[in-house]
Amino acid sequence: MKHNGRFGDFGGFYVPEVLIPALEEIEQAFDRFRDDAQFKAELNELYANYAGRPSPLYFAKRFSEYAGFKVYIKREDLLHGGAHKINNTLGQGLLAKYMGKKKLIAETGAGQHGLATATVGALFGMETKIFMGSIDVERQSLNVHKMKLLGAEVIPVSGGTCTLKDAINDALRYWTAHVDDTFYLFGTAGGPHPYPTIVKYFQSPIGVEARQQCLKQIGRLPDIVTACVGGGSNAIGIFSAFIADKDVKLVGVEGGGKGIPTGQHCATLCVGTVGILHGARTYLLQDENGQVHETECISAGLDYPGVGPEHSYLKDIGRAHYVNVTDEAVLDTFLLFSRLEGILPALESTHALAWVVSQKGKLPADTTVVVNLSGRGDKDIGIVEQHRPLNK
Amino acid sequence: MESYRNIFGKLNRAALIPFFVIGDPDKKTSLELVKTAIDAGADILELGIPFSDPVADGPTVQKADIRALHAGMTPKKALDFVGKITAYKSIPIGLLVYYNLINHYGVEKFFMDFKAVGGTSVLVADVSIDNADEIAPLAQKAGLETVFMATPNASQERLKRIADKTTGFIYTVSLLGTTGERSSLSAAVKPLVAKLKKLTDKPVCVGFGISSAEHAAAVASAEADGVIIGSRIVKFIEDNPGRPDVMKQQIADFIRSVRQALEQVHR
Ligand SMILES: Cc1ncc(COP(=O)(O)O)c(C=O)c1O
């Protein structure tokens, strides 16, 4: 491998030997094509005319009035597919195409990354297999159906906890046996090098646009930028453009689930300890023997016991702050925001909104906060109805 | 404990190396099964500590990990287990472990403790030679040998570096993929072993997918120094829940048949 893929002491590529040549091949291709004029032109064209970039930065007037300070929303929910995931899958999918790969595999939790991968699989005419925990297959049946409509094969994973981490395990296992013709399209800014770097790169338009939009629309940089953190791709996408702006506070919001004391959460950076999972040294939720925990969160897209290594680094150097909000707060905020703004937010993204709500009365009125609305909430209405039924 | 080099040097045939997950299906039965394997003719043991996320392993070993974890196996208890085996018989034990477990325990302390109970070598499944510096010096300091994997898709230059970092034996993976039984032996075995033999005089053992006495004999005729058999053996445990005597019988019969087959292939 040419680079060590480290963020401070975090990251790296701790994988079985058989995967090293495959990761090296991707690293090489990424190094070569990221600056290739034709690759960039093709990707930008897809971002603009297929995905719908740039996404707007919207001043949420009524939500701001409620919060007591100014809240701007980066509308990744308006992209094709309804989430930021398409930025990454278009980028990696195109990379796979330039590498001459014919097949894609991906893991998915909520189904959003699986859907975004199935989308580019169809777009580029590549055979696509999606690994998904069997529990997630059940609780996200609509997305499973959509992936199949797009021509992807959905492979339910029943090992371990039957959720995202096990889907990653099985995708990695499948990849070790099919590295010749298959590209593993990793869904978040985690996993072994070079994925954290690649995924950040393909998600960075979120931050680049948001920063420019702030300067143009507000005339200055925001005070706070906030995003939800599952594996950390949408958060690193928006944070990356602001990291050098030392006065901009970066807040990552994790899934507090049923509350930290219950142990049923996925607040990796808030309460985890450093370990090695899925190829990266990073914060993890693990027990006293180093076995990785089951996690729990109302939003399947955040339900992961690890986190992208760059977030671990940003936490340790104090550049970003990581907090968590509970399922209950998220459900309340989902309804509140929907009714104040006419936007159904994805439950993942609602975590960031719920943190904003928690700051009501604590921040001065001239504070400007940018929230990355990573996805739309149509996929979640069943879950919301379960917990907050309309006819009661 | 003798070095691997001496052990392989003394045998005039390929070494038989069965693999078990420590504590599968429970600590007591696991101990009996490993002893059975020793009595039936194992030359060296490869033992794994169960992990929640064993990405290098196929379904059979994954399930074994889950059984062992449910029965309460931990890295600390696994060390105690190794001590019981070496007290039963002085046999070289190679450990297969995932990095998070020993990182959590403290790598240096873990290696010291493993050496203290009579361990011979360590293979960390998710640490490649690129990160060997994180483990190899500590293993050496503890008096342990290192084992690294070599795969059919590695370049000549990489195979050379793998050989250089290895002090114990090279764990040659016979196919692209995870552990698991296969109905036929991968065609990649022979050329890969031959390539390694030309590159190095370190012992070369072959594992992954070796499922029968015939496979083992074929690997031995390819000049391998040892044959590692994992999933086929673990499967006897999976297939006979609650029947330790049947497990024992089947494992003993299988190991005897492999041993016999290996004895037919002289070097
Ligand atoms: C809408 C949305 N936001 C956020 C996430 C969390 O992922 P990440 O932390 O990589 O952005 C997901 C994951 O499925 C998602 O669907």
XYZ file of C-alpha atoms and ligand atoms in Angstrom:
675
model
C 0.000 0.000 0.000
C 1.330 3.415 -0.897
C -0.241 5.393 1.947
C -0.736 4.178 5.493
C -4.295 5.476 5.710
C -3.808 6.944 9.177
C -5.601 9.773 10.898
C -3.246 10.247 13.789
C -3.073 6.767 15.261
C -6.480 5.793 13.865
C -7.364 4.045 10.635
C -4.949 1.764 8.837
C -5.844 -1.433 7.034
C -6.167 -4.374 9.410
C -7.514 -7.019 7.079
C -6.682 -10.607 6.205
C -3.744 -10.889 3.813
C -5.953 -11.951 0.904
C -7.592 -8.499 0.773
C -4.391 -6.471 0.631
C -3.895 -6.729 -3.141
C -7.534 -5.725 -3.692
C -7.228 -2.664 -1.451
C -3.944 -1.763 -3.126
C -5.616 -1.904 -6.504
C -8.353 0.475 -5.357
C -5.857 2.824 -3.733
C -3.869 2.981 -6.948
C -6.927 3.560 -9.098
C -8.186 6.296 -6.786
C -4.795 8.048 -6.769
C -4.772 7.927 -10.526
C -8.331 8.906 -11.387
C -9.148 11.496 -8.729
C -7.122 14.006 -10.727
C -7.964 12.622 -14.139
C -9.766 15.276 -16.195
C -12.130 12.857 -17.881
C -13.025 11.094 -14.649
C -13.702 14.398 -12.910
C -15.779 15.714 -15.781
C -17.865 12.553 -15.908
C -18.378 12.548 -12.145
C -19.344 16.219 -12.010
C -21.795 15.688 -14.828
C -23.389 12.825 -12.880
C -23.422 14.869 -9.669
C -25.166 17.723 -11.444
C -27.573 16.098 -13.854
C -28.181 12.680 -12.337
C -27.997 13.278 -8.597
C -29.084 16.923 -8.523
C -26.064 18.741 -7.132
C -25.551 21.308 -5.812
C -28.145 20.706 -3.137
C -29.705 23.872 -1.693
C -28.851 25.479 1.605
C -32.205 26.427 3.057
C -32.909 28.872 5.863
C -35.436 27.076 8.087
C -37.358 30.100 9.290
C -40.015 28.531 11.479
C -37.643 25.954 12.955
C -35.218 28.811 13.676
C -37.955 30.760 15.452
C -38.669 27.690 17.541
C -35.006 27.105 18.360
C -34.247 30.735 19.078
C -31.266 30.977 16.724
C -30.657 30.678 12.981
C -30.757 27.231 11.464
C -29.787 26.491 7.876
C -30.454 23.117 6.330
C -28.153 21.492 3.767
C -30.672 19.631 1.651
C -29.016 16.301 0.830
C -32.501 14.835 1.167
C -33.296 16.343 -2.221
C -30.725 14.286 -4.076
C -31.709 11.378 -6.284
C -32.519 8.444 -4.019
C -33.273 10.758 -1.135
C -29.945 10.720 0.690
C -26.280 11.702 0.551
C -25.382 8.082 -0.161
C -25.585 8.684 -3.936
C -22.535 11.001 -3.813
C -20.384 8.115 -2.697
C -21.903 5.406 -4.862
C -21.612 7.507 -8.021
C -17.971 8.190 -7.183
C -16.983 4.643 -6.293
C -19.182 3.172 -9.028
C -17.426 5.334 -11.602
C -14.072 4.328 -10.136
C -15.078 0.668 -10.480
C -16.029 1.337 -14.089
C -12.699 3.014 -14.820
C -10.969 0.022 -13.204
C -12.806 -2.305 -15.563
C -14.753 -4.098 -12.824
C -18.018 -5.682 -13.879
C -19.609 -6.464 -10.523
C -20.445 -4.475 -7.421
C -21.055 -5.642 -3.893
C -22.081 -3.536 -0.918
C -23.291 -3.836 2.649
C -26.304 -1.988 3.864
C -28.036 -1.327 7.160
C -31.092 0.826 6.585
C -30.976 -0.079 2.932
C -30.064 3.461 1.867
C -26.545 2.598 0.810
C -27.787 -0.636 -0.755
C -30.326 1.356 -2.680
C -27.770 3.924 -3.809
C -25.464 1.084 -4.900
C -28.273 -0.704 -6.735
C -28.974 2.621 -8.441
C -25.461 2.995 -9.819
C -25.329 -0.738 -10.569
C -28.274 -0.154 -12.886
C -26.816 3.098 -14.224
C -23.476 1.510 -15.124
C -24.895 -1.883 -16.097
C -23.054 -3.790 -13.372
C -24.220 -6.936 -11.624
C -24.933 -5.884 -8.019
C -25.173 -7.884 -4.825
C -26.242 -6.254 -1.582
C -25.464 -7.869 1.779
C -28.000 -6.984 4.422
C -28.550 -8.309 7.946
C -31.641 -10.500 8.072
C -33.161 -8.313 10.796
C -32.661 -5.236 8.625
C -34.174 -7.044 5.632
C -37.302 -7.359 7.712
C -37.436 -3.875 9.192
C -36.561 -2.163 5.887
C -38.668 -4.220 3.509
C -39.554 -1.250 1.285
C -35.898 -0.586 0.493
C -35.333 -4.290 -0.137
C -38.114 -4.187 -2.683
C -36.680 -1.073 -4.325
C -33.224 -2.648 -4.607
C -34.742 -5.666 -6.304
C -36.698 -3.438 -8.684
C -33.400 -1.839 -9.639
C -32.058 -5.261 -10.510
C -29.848 -5.945 -7.497
C -29.711 -9.193 -5.610
C -30.274 -8.799 -1.872
C -28.448 -11.375 0.244
C -29.783 -11.669 3.808
C -27.014 -12.193 6.353
C -27.872 -14.319 9.353
C -24.484 -14.541 11.092
C -23.760 -12.782 14.386
C -26.215 -10.012 15.256
C -27.900 -10.066 11.807
C -27.353 -6.316 11.323
C -24.975 -3.929 9.572
C -21.718 -5.116 11.116
C -22.460 -8.677 10.070
C -23.439 -7.526 6.602
C -19.982 -5.897 6.380
C -18.356 -9.117 7.615
C -20.105 -11.158 4.941
C -19.446 -8.646 2.178
C -15.754 -8.752 3.121
C -15.832 -12.548 3.101
C -17.534 -12.660 -0.274
C -15.020 -10.155 -1.600
C -12.049 -12.275 -0.518
C -13.318 -15.017 -2.817
C -14.185 -12.712 -5.743
C -11.566 -9.995 -5.737
C -10.752 -10.547 -9.407
C -13.862 -9.076 -10.979
C -15.751 -7.537 -8.050
C -15.547 -4.051 -6.571
C -16.596 -3.643 -2.960
C -18.472 -0.358 -2.790
C -18.124 0.527 0.879
C -20.917 2.665 2.284
C -19.398 4.888 4.897
C -16.212 6.708 5.828
C -15.008 3.682 7.789
C -13.467 0.304 7.083
C -9.904 -0.299 5.920
C -7.812 2.243 4.046
C -8.386 3.517 1.388
C -12.150 3.635 2.045
C -12.229 6.371 4.707
C -10.254 8.630 2.369
C -12.211 7.731 -0.757
C -15.601 8.121 0.866
C -14.634 11.479 2.362
C -13.490 12.637 -1.051
C -16.736 11.682 -2.752
C -18.842 13.180 0.060
C -16.829 16.382 0.274
C -19.011 18.322 -2.204
C -21.524 18.613 0.667
C -19.099 20.714 2.681
C -17.583 22.595 -0.237
C -21.024 23.702 -1.408
C -22.302 24.459 2.080
C -19.314 26.668 2.825
C -19.727 28.624 -0.402
C -23.467 28.895 0.142
C -22.929 30.263 3.651
C -20.563 32.916 2.382
C -22.938 33.849 -0.401
C -26.266 33.629 1.422
C -25.292 34.683 4.948
C -22.150 36.612 4.176
C -20.121 34.677 6.709
C -19.225 31.236 7.965
C -21.619 29.495 10.361
C -20.869 29.176 14.073
C -21.763 25.516 14.195
C -21.972 22.727 11.643
C -23.766 19.594 12.756
C -24.495 16.195 11.240
C -25.514 12.750 12.398
C -22.813 10.103 12.694
C -23.338 6.450 11.883
C -20.162 5.402 10.139
C -19.571 9.086 9.586
C -19.759 9.692 5.835
C -22.277 12.523 5.689
C -20.636 14.151 8.710
C -17.103 13.999 7.305
C -18.514 15.176 3.980
C -19.754 18.415 5.467
C -17.098 18.800 8.214
C -14.159 18.452 5.828
C -14.664 21.872 4.243
C -14.774 23.588 7.657
C -11.951 21.793 9.497
C -9.482 24.588 8.707
C -11.982 27.221 9.909
C -11.069 27.019 13.563
C -13.974 29.213 14.704
C -16.563 26.890 13.233
C -17.652 24.373 15.836
C -18.252 20.861 14.481
C -20.808 18.683 16.249
C -21.399 15.036 15.356
C -24.584 13.499 16.733
C -24.738 9.791 17.499
C -27.626 7.490 18.303
C -28.332 7.576 22.018
C -30.965 4.850 21.562
C -32.817 4.131 24.772
C -30.287 6.179 26.733
C -26.614 5.644 27.481
C -27.184 4.053 30.934
C -29.336 1.294 29.364
C -26.449 0.184 27.164
C -28.902 0.143 24.239
C -27.444 2.768 21.931
C -24.859 3.229 19.218
C -22.989 6.224 20.646
C -19.560 4.908 19.704
C -17.584 8.125 20.029
C -19.415 9.229 23.156
C -18.771 6.129 25.253
C -16.708 3.667 23.178
C -13.096 2.587 23.610
C -10.380 2.236 20.993
C -10.112 -1.070 19.152
C -9.847 -2.650 15.716
C -12.894 -3.569 13.646
C -13.495 -3.899 9.909
C -9.937 -2.986 9.109
C -9.621 0.233 11.103
C -8.285 1.264 14.470
C -11.080 3.416 15.801
C -13.508 3.864 18.677
C -15.727 0.837 19.188
C -18.499 -0.378 21.402
C -16.974 -3.518 22.881
C -17.113 -5.535 26.059
C -14.369 -6.065 28.642
C -12.877 -8.876 26.530
C -12.792 -6.990 23.236
C -15.878 -8.651 21.769
C -17.896 -6.180 19.730
C -21.266 -5.189 21.148
C -24.682 -5.346 19.647
C -26.039 -1.854 19.214
C -29.495 -0.454 19.260
C -30.998 2.605 17.663
C -34.320 3.624 16.196
C -32.519 4.516 13.027
C -30.969 1.520 11.276
C -28.515 3.752 9.424
C -26.765 4.702 12.660
C -26.871 1.219 14.186
C -23.163 0.391 14.015
C -20.672 -0.335 16.846
C -17.735 1.310 15.052
C -17.139 4.673 13.403
C -14.984 6.121 10.643
C -11.413 6.568 11.931
C -11.123 10.242 11.020
C -13.908 11.038 13.478
C -11.959 9.226 16.198
C -9.051 11.484 15.337
C -11.130 14.682 15.246
C -12.536 13.737 18.637
C -9.132 13.081 20.191
C -7.586 16.314 18.922
C -10.690 18.175 20.087
C -11.528 19.581 16.648
C -14.996 18.031 16.557
C -17.377 17.261 19.397
C -19.563 14.220 19.570
C -22.852 14.071 21.404
C -25.885 11.824 21.354
C -29.659 12.093 21.466
C -32.218 9.467 22.436
C -34.792 7.737 20.249
C -37.543 9.613 22.077
C -36.004 13.003 21.351
C -35.591 11.983 17.723
C -39.235 10.970 17.368
C -40.403 14.249 18.925
C -38.143 16.226 16.637
C -39.275 14.295 13.569
C -42.857 15.445 14.146
C -41.855 18.949 15.153
C -39.639 19.541 12.147
C -42.074 17.968 9.687
C -44.809 20.313 10.848
C -42.694 23.434 11.084
C -40.919 23.044 7.768
C -42.935 20.668 5.593
C -39.927 18.367 5.314
C -39.941 14.754 6.492
C -36.361 14.190 7.669
C -34.693 10.758 7.727
C -34.497 9.494 11.301
C -30.706 9.447 10.944
C -30.602 13.134 10.040
C -33.232 13.888 12.672
C -30.557 13.114 15.269
C -28.733 16.282 14.218
C -31.992 18.246 14.310
C -32.769 16.868 17.775
C -29.427 18.110 19.032
C -30.304 21.544 17.647
C -33.597 21.362 19.549
C -31.673 20.478 22.715
C -29.782 23.774 22.349
C -32.987 25.820 22.497
C -32.439 28.565 25.038
C -28.725 27.811 25.323
C -27.351 29.585 22.269
C -27.453 33.335 21.556
C -30.030 34.459 18.972
C -27.401 35.476 16.449
C -25.878 31.992 16.396
C -25.920 30.384 12.957
C -26.114 26.611 12.741
C -25.881 24.521 9.581
C -27.505 21.097 9.809
C -26.693 18.451 7.239
C -30.041 16.908 6.378
C -28.508 13.708 5.049
C -31.744 12.117 3.879
C -35.484 12.229 3.583
C -37.778 10.408 5.955
C -40.230 8.610 3.673
C -38.485 5.324 4.459
C -39.121 5.886 8.174
C -42.813 6.699 8.338
C -43.690 3.140 9.350
C -41.338 3.304 12.324
C -42.620 6.732 13.341
C -46.209 5.508 13.080
C -45.315 2.571 15.317
C -44.024 4.869 18.055
C -46.136 7.979 17.521
C -49.411 6.724 15.986
C -51.413 9.513 14.355
C -54.857 8.350 15.507
C -54.198 8.357 19.211
C 9.468 -26.270 23.304
C 11.260 -27.042 20.053
C 11.206 -24.545 17.211
C 9.007 -25.306 14.244
C 12.031 -25.591 12.077
C 13.327 -28.510 14.154
C 9.962 -30.189 14.268
C 9.397 -29.972 10.536
C 12.992 -30.983 9.952
C 12.657 -34.161 11.999
C 9.438 -35.365 10.371
C 10.016 -37.126 7.097
C 6.488 -36.239 6.022
C 4.100 -33.313 6.142
C 2.943 -32.343 9.626
C -0.702 -32.812 10.535
C -2.109 -29.623 12.039
C -5.748 -29.713 13.132
C -7.522 -26.459 13.999
C -10.032 -25.961 16.786
C -11.837 -22.960 18.184
C -10.994 -22.912 21.873
C -14.100 -23.568 23.932
C -16.204 -25.021 21.113
C -18.814 -26.204 21.927
C -17.914 -25.602 25.594
C -14.684 -25.543 27.533
C -14.842 -29.055 28.936
C -15.789 -30.796 25.678
C -13.336 -28.672 23.741
C -10.520 -29.819 25.998
C -11.439 -33.460 25.464
C -11.674 -33.006 21.699
C -8.268 -31.382 21.446
C -6.758 -34.164 23.552
C -8.450 -36.677 21.261
C -6.839 -35.009 18.261
C -3.438 -35.194 19.943
C -3.881 -38.879 20.741
C -5.016 -39.614 17.184
C -1.828 -38.217 15.684
C -1.760 -34.432 15.467
C 1.792 -33.103 15.206
C 1.049 -29.454 15.883
C -2.158 -27.666 16.940
C -3.627 -24.505 15.524
C -6.073 -23.030 18.036
C -8.333 -20.016 17.588
C -9.759 -17.687 20.202
C -13.411 -17.001 19.387
C -14.231 -13.459 18.195
C -17.514 -11.692 17.527
C -16.465 -10.594 14.014
C -14.200 -13.217 12.425
C -13.918 -11.826 8.872
C -11.314 -14.337 7.711
C -13.571 -17.245 8.565
C -16.331 -18.962 6.675
C -19.672 -20.072 8.129
C -18.413 -23.225 9.873
C -15.787 -21.485 11.989
C -18.091 -18.500 12.556
C -20.651 -20.787 14.100
C -17.952 -22.388 16.226
C -16.956 -18.927 17.458
C -20.537 -18.201 18.400
C -20.909 -21.531 20.243
C -17.715 -20.910 22.174
C -18.640 -17.305 23.007
C -22.081 -18.374 24.215
C -20.411 -20.978 26.416
C -18.397 -18.162 27.996
C -14.967 -18.408 26.381
C -12.723 -15.373 26.819
C -9.087 -14.660 25.895
C -8.077 -15.156 29.523
C -9.812 -18.513 29.759
C -8.345 -19.461 26.381
C -4.846 -19.014 27.803
C -5.769 -21.226 30.710
C -7.031 -23.772 28.172
C -3.726 -23.720 26.299
C -1.940 -24.373 29.592
C -4.087 -27.448 30.169
C -3.203 -28.783 26.709
C 0.529 -28.262 27.063
C 0.360 -29.902 30.490
C -1.315 -32.898 28.860
C 1.307 -33.187 26.164
C 4.266 -31.162 25.013
C 2.984 -30.241 21.555
C 3.607 -27.026 19.609
C 0.599 -24.724 19.637
C 0.046 -21.999 17.097
C -2.566 -19.447 18.016
C -4.915 -17.801 15.559
C -6.398 -14.640 16.928
C -8.060 -11.420 15.763
C -6.247 -8.213 16.525
C -8.938 -6.549 18.600
C -8.828 -9.281 21.238
C -5.109 -9.049 21.932
C -5.098 -5.286 21.502
C -7.702 -5.108 24.222
C -5.787 -7.493 26.466
C -2.515 -5.665 25.769
C -0.452 -7.208 22.981
C 2.780 -7.482 24.918
C 1.138 -8.940 27.993
C -0.911 -11.338 25.913
C 2.155 -12.696 24.150
C 4.008 -13.064 27.450
C 1.058 -14.890 28.979
C 0.677 -17.151 25.951
C 4.357 -18.026 26.081
C 4.059 -18.735 29.790
C 1.387 -21.391 29.191
C 3.558 -23.110 26.594
C 2.471 -21.461 23.316
C 4.729 -21.567 20.280
C 3.498 -19.123 17.637
C 0.954 -16.423 16.868
C -0.935 -15.598 13.724
C -3.046 -12.443 13.915
C -5.655 -12.899 11.193
C -6.146 -9.205 10.482
C -2.574 -7.993 10.796
C -0.647 -8.340 7.549
C 3.089 -7.911 7.072
C 2.466 -4.208 6.413
C 1.696 -3.840 10.111
C 4.014 -6.580 11.324
C 5.950 -4.037 13.387
C 2.975 -3.766 15.734
C 3.226 -7.430 16.712
C 6.404 -9.139 15.525
C 8.890 -7.409 17.860
C 6.614 -8.085 20.829
C 6.200 -11.723 19.818
C 9.930 -12.096 19.505
C 10.455 -10.452 22.859
C 8.063 -12.949 24.418
C 9.892 -15.838 22.749
C 7.103 -16.650 20.290
C 7.425 -17.400 16.608
C 5.439 -15.457 14.034
C 3.192 -16.915 11.371
C 1.941 -14.842 8.433
C -0.365 -15.775 5.608
C 0.531 -16.021 1.944
C -2.213 -16.007 -0.679
C -2.358 -16.910 -4.380
C -2.944 -13.269 -5.360
C 0.220 -11.909 -3.720
C 3.053 -10.651 -5.904
C 6.441 -12.330 -5.913
C 7.889 -9.334 -4.106
C 5.201 -9.527 -1.437
C 5.693 -13.266 -0.943
C 9.342 -12.564 -0.304
C 8.501 -9.979 2.338
C 6.023 -12.387 3.938
C 8.732 -15.027 4.123
C 11.106 -12.502 5.680
C 8.667 -11.502 8.418
C 7.858 -15.109 9.255
C 9.926 -16.856 11.873
C 7.648 -19.892 12.382
C 5.931 -21.199 9.275
C 4.212 -19.555 6.336
C 0.487 -20.183 6.453
C -0.294 -20.655 2.810
C -3.902 -20.016 1.951
C -4.823 -22.449 -0.744
C -7.523 -20.343 -2.346
C -9.023 -16.883 -2.475
C -11.684 -16.870 0.187
C -12.400 -17.642 3.790
C -11.957 -20.825 5.778
C -14.451 -23.530 4.933
C -14.757 -26.989 3.481
C -14.400 -27.437 -0.255
C -15.200 -30.491 -2.343
C -12.008 -30.236 -4.372
C -8.554 -28.905 -3.703
C -7.691 -25.573 -5.254
C -5.441 -25.742 -8.281
C -3.540 -22.783 -6.844
C -1.908 -24.882 -4.083
C 0.867 -26.589 -5.998
C 2.229 -23.576 -7.874
C 2.036 -21.371 -4.775
C 3.896 -23.848 -2.575
C 6.488 -24.323 -5.311
C 6.922 -20.560 -5.635
C 7.384 -20.156 -1.883
C 9.794 -23.067 -1.683
C 11.972 -21.371 -4.276
C 11.857 -18.094 -2.339
C 12.551 -19.307 1.164
C 13.654 -22.165 3.349
C 11.003 -21.319 5.982
C 8.474 -24.123 6.508
C 5.381 -23.808 4.332
C 2.042 -25.121 5.601
C -1.201 -25.122 3.682
C -4.666 -24.436 5.035
C -8.192 -23.278 4.043
C -10.474 -25.716 2.303
C -8.588 -28.921 3.040
C -11.399 -31.347 3.736
C -10.247 -34.923 3.261
C -7.329 -37.314 3.582
C -6.949 -37.140 -0.224
C -6.678 -33.334 -0.148
C -4.095 -33.632 2.620
C -2.059 -36.177 0.666
C -2.181 -33.979 -2.435
C -0.912 -31.009 -0.424
C 1.833 -33.173 1.015
C 2.925 -34.320 -2.443
C 3.110 -30.657 -3.404
C 6.018 -30.540 -0.930
C 4.206 -28.651 1.793
C 5.683 -29.011 5.267
C 2.333 -29.165 6.973
C -1.384 -29.468 6.390
C -3.837 -27.380 8.432
C -7.345 -28.768 8.626
C -9.959 -26.544 10.219
C -13.554 -26.458 9.052
C -13.756 -30.200 8.305
C -12.883 -30.923 11.937
C -15.029 -28.168 13.400
C -17.931 -29.534 11.355
C -17.873 -32.755 13.384
C -18.692 -30.594 16.406
C -21.444 -28.681 14.607
C -23.019 -31.872 13.266
C -23.297 -33.627 16.628
C -24.749 -31.196 19.137
C -24.913 -32.613 22.641
C -23.069 -35.792 21.637
C -19.435 -35.326 22.682
C -18.671 -39.040 22.345
C -19.698 -39.058 18.707
C -17.655 -35.903 18.084
C -14.659 -37.568 19.690
C -15.048 -40.747 17.683
C -15.455 -38.971 14.362
C -12.585 -36.589 15.002
C -10.282 -39.427 16.073
C -11.177 -41.521 13.005
C -10.723 -38.577 10.674
C -7.375 -37.550 12.094
C -6.093 -41.114 11.975
C -7.101 -41.393 8.316
C -5.339 -38.128 7.451
C -2.269 -39.153 9.381
C -2.158 -42.423 7.490
C -2.505 -40.662 4.173
C 0.321 -38.291 5.089
C 2.550 -41.162 6.096
C 2.225 -42.595 2.581
C 3.741 -39.454 1.096
C 7.454 -39.541 1.861
C 9.776 -36.693 1.320
C -30.079 9.326 5.563
C -28.884 8.753 6.246
N -28.133 9.552 7.003
C -27.069 9.096 7.645
C -26.706 7.772 7.601
C -25.533 7.324 8.405
O -24.379 7.070 7.668
P -23.144 8.039 7.716
O -22.780 8.259 9.138
O -22.088 7.285 6.974
O -23.489 9.295 7.043
C -27.457 6.893 6.815
C -27.090 5.465 6.706
O -27.758 4.630 6.182
C -28.572 7.404 6.125
O -29.331 6.598 5.371
